[in-house]
Coordinates of C-alpha atoms in Angstrom, one line a residue:
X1 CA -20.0 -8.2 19.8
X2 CA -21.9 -11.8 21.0
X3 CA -20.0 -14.3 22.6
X4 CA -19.5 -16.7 19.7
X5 CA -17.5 -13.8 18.0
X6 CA -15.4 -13.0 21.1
X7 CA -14.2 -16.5 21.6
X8 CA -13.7 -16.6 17.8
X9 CA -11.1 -13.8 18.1
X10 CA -9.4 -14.3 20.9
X11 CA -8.7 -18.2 19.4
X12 CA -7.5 -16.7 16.2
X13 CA -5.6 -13.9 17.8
X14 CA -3.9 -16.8 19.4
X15 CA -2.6 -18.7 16.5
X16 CA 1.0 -18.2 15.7
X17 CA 1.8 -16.0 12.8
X18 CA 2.9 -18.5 10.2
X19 CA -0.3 -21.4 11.3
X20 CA -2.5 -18.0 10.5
X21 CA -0.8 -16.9 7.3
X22 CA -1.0 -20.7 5.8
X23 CA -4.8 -21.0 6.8
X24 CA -5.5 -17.5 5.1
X25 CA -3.4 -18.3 2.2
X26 CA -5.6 -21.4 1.5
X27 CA -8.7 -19.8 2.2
X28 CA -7.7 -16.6 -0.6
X29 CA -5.7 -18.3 -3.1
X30 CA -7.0 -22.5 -2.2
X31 CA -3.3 -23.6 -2.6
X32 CA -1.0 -25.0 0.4
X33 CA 1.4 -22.2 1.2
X34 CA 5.4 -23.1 0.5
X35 CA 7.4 -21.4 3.6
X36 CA 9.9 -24.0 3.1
X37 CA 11.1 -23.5 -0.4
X38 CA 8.2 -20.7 -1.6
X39 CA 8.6 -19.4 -5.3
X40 CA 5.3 -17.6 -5.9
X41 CA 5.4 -14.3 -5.2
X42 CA 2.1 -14.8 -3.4
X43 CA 4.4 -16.9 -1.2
X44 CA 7.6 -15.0 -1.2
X45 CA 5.3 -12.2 0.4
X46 CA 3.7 -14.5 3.3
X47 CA 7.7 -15.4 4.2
X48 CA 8.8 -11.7 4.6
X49 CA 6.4 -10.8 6.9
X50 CA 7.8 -14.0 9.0
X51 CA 11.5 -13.6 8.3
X52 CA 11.8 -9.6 7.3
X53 CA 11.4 -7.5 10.4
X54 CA 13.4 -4.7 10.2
X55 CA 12.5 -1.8 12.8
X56 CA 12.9 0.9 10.5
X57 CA 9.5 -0.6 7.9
X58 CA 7.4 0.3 10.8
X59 CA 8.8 4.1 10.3
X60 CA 8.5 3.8 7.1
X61 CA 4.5 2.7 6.4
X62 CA 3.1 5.0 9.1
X63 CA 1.9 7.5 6.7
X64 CA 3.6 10.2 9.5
X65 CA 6.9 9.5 9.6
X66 CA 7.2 8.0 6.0
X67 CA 7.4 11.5 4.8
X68 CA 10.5 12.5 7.4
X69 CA 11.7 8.9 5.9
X70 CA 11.4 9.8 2.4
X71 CA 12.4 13.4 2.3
X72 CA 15.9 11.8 4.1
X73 CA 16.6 10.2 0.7
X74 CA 15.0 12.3 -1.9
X75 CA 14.3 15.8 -0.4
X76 CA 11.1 17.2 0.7
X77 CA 10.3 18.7 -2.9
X78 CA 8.9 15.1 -3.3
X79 CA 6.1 15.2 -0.2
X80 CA 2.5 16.5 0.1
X81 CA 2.2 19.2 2.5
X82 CA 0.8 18.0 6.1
X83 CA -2.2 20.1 7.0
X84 CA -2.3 19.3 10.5
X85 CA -2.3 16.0 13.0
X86 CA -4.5 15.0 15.3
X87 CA -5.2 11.6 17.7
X88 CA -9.0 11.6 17.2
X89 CA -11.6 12.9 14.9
X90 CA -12.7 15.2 17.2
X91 CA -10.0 17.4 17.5
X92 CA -9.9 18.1 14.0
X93 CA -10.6 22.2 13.8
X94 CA -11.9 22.3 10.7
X95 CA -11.6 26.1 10.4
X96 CA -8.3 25.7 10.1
X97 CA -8.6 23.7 6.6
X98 CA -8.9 25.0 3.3
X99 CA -11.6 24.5 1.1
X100 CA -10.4 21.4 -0.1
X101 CA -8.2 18.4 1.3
X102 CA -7.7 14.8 1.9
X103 CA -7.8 13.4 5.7
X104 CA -6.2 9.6 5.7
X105 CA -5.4 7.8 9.0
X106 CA -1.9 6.8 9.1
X107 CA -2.1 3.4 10.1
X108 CA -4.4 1.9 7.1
X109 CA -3.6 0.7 3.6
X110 CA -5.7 0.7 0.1
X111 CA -8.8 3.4 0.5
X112 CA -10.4 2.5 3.6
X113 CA -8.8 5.3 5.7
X114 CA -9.0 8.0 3.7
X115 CA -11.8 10.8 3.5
X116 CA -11.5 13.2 0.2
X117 CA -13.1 16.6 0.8
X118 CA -13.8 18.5 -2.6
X119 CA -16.1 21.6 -0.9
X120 CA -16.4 21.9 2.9
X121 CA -19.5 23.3 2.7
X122 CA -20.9 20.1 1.7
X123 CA -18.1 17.9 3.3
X124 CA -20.4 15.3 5.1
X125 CA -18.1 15.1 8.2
X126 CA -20.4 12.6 10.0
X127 CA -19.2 9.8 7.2
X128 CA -16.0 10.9 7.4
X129 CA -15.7 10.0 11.1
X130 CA -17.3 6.4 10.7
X131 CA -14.5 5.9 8.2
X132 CA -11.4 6.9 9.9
X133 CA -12.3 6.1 12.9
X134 CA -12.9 2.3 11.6
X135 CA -9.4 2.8 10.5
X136 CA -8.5 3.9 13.0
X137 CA -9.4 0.7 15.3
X138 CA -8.3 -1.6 12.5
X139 CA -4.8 -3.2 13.1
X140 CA -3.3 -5.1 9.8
X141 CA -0.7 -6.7 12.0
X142 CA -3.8 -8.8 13.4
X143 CA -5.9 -9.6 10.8
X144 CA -3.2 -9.8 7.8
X145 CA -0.2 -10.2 10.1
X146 CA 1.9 -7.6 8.5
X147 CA 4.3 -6.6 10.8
X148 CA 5.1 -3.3 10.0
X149 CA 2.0 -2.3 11.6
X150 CA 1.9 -4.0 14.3
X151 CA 3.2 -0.5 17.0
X152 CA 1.9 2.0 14.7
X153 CA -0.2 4.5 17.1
X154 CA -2.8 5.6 15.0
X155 CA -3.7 9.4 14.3
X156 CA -5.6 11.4 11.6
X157 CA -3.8 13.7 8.7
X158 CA -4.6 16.1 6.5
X159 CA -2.9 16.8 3.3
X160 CA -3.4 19.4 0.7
X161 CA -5.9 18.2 -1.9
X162 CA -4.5 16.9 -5.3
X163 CA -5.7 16.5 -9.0
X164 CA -4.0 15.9 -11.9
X165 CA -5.0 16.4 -15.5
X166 CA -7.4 13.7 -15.8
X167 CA -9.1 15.0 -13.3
X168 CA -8.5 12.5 -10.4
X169 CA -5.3 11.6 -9.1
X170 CA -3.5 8.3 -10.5
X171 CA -1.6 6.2 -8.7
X172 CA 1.9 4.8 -10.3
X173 CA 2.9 1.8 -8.0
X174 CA 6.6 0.4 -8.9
X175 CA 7.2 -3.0 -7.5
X176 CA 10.7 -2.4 -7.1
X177 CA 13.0 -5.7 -6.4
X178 CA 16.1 -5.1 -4.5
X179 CA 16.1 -1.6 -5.5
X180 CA 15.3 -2.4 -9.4
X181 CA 12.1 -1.3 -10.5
X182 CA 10.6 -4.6 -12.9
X183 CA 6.6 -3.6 -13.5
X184 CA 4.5 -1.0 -12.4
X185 CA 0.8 -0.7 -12.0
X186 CA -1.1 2.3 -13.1
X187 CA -4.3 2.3 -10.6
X188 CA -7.4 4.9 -11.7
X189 CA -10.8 5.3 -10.9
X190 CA -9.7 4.6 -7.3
X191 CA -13.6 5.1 -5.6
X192 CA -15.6 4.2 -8.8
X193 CA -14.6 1.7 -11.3
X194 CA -11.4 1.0 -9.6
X195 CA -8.8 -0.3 -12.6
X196 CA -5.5 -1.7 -12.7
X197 CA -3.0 -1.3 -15.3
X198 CA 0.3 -3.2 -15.6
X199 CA 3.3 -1.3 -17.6
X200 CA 6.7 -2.6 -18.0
X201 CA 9.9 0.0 -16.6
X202 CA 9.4 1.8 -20.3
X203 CA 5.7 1.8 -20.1
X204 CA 4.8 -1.5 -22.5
X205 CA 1.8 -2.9 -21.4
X206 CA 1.6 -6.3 -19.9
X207 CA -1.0 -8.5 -20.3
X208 CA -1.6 -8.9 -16.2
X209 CA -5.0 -8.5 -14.7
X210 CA -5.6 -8.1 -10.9
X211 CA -8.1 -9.4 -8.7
X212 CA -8.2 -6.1 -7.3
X213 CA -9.3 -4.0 -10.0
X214 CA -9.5 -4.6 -13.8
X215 CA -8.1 -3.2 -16.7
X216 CA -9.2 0.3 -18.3
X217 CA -9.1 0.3 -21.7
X218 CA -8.8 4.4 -21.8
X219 CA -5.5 5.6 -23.3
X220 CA -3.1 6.3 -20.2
X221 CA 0.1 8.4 -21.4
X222 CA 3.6 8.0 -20.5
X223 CA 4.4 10.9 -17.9
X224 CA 7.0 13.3 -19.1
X225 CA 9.3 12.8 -15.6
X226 CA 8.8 8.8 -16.1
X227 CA 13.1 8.3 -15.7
X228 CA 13.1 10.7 -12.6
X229 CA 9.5 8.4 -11.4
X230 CA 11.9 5.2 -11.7
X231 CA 14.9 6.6 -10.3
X232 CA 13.0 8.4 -6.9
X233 CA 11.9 4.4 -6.6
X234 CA 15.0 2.8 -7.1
X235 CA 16.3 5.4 -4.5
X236 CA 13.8 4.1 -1.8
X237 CA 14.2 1.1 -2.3
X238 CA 17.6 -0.2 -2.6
X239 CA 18.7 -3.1 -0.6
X240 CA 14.7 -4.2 -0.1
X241 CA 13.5 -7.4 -1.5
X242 CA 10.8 -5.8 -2.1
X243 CA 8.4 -2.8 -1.8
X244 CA 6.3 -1.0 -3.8
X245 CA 6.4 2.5 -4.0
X246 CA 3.4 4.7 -4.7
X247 CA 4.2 7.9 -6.6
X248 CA 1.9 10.4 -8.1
X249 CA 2.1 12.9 -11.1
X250 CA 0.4 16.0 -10.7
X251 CA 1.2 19.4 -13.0
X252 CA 4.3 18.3 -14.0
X253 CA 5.7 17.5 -10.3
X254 CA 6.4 14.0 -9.0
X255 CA 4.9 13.5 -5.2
X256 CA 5.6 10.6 -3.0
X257 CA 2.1 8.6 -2.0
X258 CA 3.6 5.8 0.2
X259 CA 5.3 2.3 0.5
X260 CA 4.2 -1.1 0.9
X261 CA 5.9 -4.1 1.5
X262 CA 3.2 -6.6 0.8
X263 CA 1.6 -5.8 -2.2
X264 CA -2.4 -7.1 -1.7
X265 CA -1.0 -8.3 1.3
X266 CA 0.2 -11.4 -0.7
X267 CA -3.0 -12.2 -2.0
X268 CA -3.1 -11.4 -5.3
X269 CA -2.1 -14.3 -7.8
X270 CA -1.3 -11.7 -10.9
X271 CA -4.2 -13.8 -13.4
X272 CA -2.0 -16.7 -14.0
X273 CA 0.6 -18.8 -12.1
X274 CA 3.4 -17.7 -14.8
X275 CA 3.1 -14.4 -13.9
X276 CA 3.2 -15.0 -9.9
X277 CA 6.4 -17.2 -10.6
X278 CA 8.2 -14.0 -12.4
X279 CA 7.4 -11.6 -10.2
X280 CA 8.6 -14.4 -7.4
X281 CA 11.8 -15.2 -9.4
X282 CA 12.5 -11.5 -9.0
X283 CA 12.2 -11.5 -5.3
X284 CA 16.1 -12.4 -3.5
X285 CA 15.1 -13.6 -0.6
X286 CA 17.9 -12.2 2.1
X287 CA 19.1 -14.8 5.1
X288 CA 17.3 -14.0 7.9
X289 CA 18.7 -16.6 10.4

């Protein structure tokens, strides 16, 4: 790293949280971010991470310890087995792996830290490293000043590999409001076409497009354990304002993928103003003073 970039960080590093959230938050969504009165979800989002730091979220978005977390609340029927644990790349015995699995680092969110290996006699290991271990370094507390992240000690874990009948793995994420599910977005195609589909709590459609993936127009089905996918959310997330919990489907059986508290770390405007204003309306904001 030159100079110009050193000096560049440690001044931003500097900043106070909320001066860097408002300059992001212009520079992403080009509008003055309201901390005094906010009502954009886009907004609500940048004042949690300020005013909502509770010391169990860290526990719970390490990727680690969110399964000891979960399984508290809704049993460990719910969680992907852990194939092993490991601080670095290089201690990863890979002998010790099945055929197939999924390494992820437990510190990252969306797909950057996570390594899918379909045949490990043609699992390209050297890519894997660069990825995790880029994860690995990355720290969202500093550059998106989410908090929950801020102590998380990163490490490496394998899970056991999972497919379900489409023959990837959808995601189901329920952006659950004080413990009430209101939408839920349907992400496929996760490492090709990447789309987004937004469902209502009985699986309407609504008309939302994200600037993170767009829609697919393939037919996506209503999963036969839909009520018991609502009610494992509304479980984790009572007395939230908000999180959104990633759940997946897979032969039949319901699996817990992780939880978020700031969905596109508050960047996403939901294609129109009307519909960052409901989801906002739907976040209670709690009194933090």
């Amino acid at each position: 790293m030159n100079f110009v970039l050193k000096i560049r960080r440690v001044l931003i590093n500097s900043l106070s949280d909320k001066l860097y959230l408002q300059l992001v938050y212009y520079r992403n969504l080009k509008r003055i971010l309201n901390l005094k009165r906010p009502k954009l979800f886009s907004e609500k989002l940048q004042w949690l991470k300020l005013h909502d730091r509770k010391p169990e979220y860290t526990q719970m978005v390490d990727k680690i310890t969110a399964k000891e977390y979960v399984a508290s609340i809704i049993g460990r029927d719910y969680i992907i087995p852990t194939l092993g644990i490991w601080k670095s790349f290089d201690e990863i015995d890979f002998s010790t792996l099945p055929d197939q699995f999924v390494l992820k680092t437990n510190n990252g969110g969306g797909g950057g830290g996570i390594a899918i290996c379909k045949n490990k006699a043609t699992f390209n290991k050297k890519n894997a490293e660069k990825k995790l271990m880029r994860s690995m370094k990355s720290n969202l507390y500093r550059t998106l000043r989410e908090w929950p992240y801020k102590n998380i000690k990163s490490k490496i874990l394998a899970e056991q590999f999972m497919q379900d009948d489409s023959g990837q793995l959808r995601d189901y994420k329920f952006f659950c409001f004080s413990g009430v599910v209101r939408a839920v977005l349907v992400a496929t195609n996760r490492f090709t076409s990447h789309n987004f589909n937004y469902y209502d709590p009985l699986f309407n459609p609504l008309p939302i497009e994200s600037r993170d993936g767009k829609c697919s127009s393939a037919i996506i089905n209503r999963p036969e354990k839909w009520d018991e996918m609502i009610s494992i959310a509304e479980k984790l997330s009572k007395e939230i304002p908000f999180i959104r919990v990633d759940l997946y489907y897979v032969n039949n059986h319901v699996y817990f993928g992780e939880l978020t508290f700031f969905d596109s770390s508050g960047y996403d405007d939901l294609s129109s103003e009307h519909w960052n204003m409901v989801f906002g309306d739907w976040i209670q904001l709690p009194d933090c003073n």
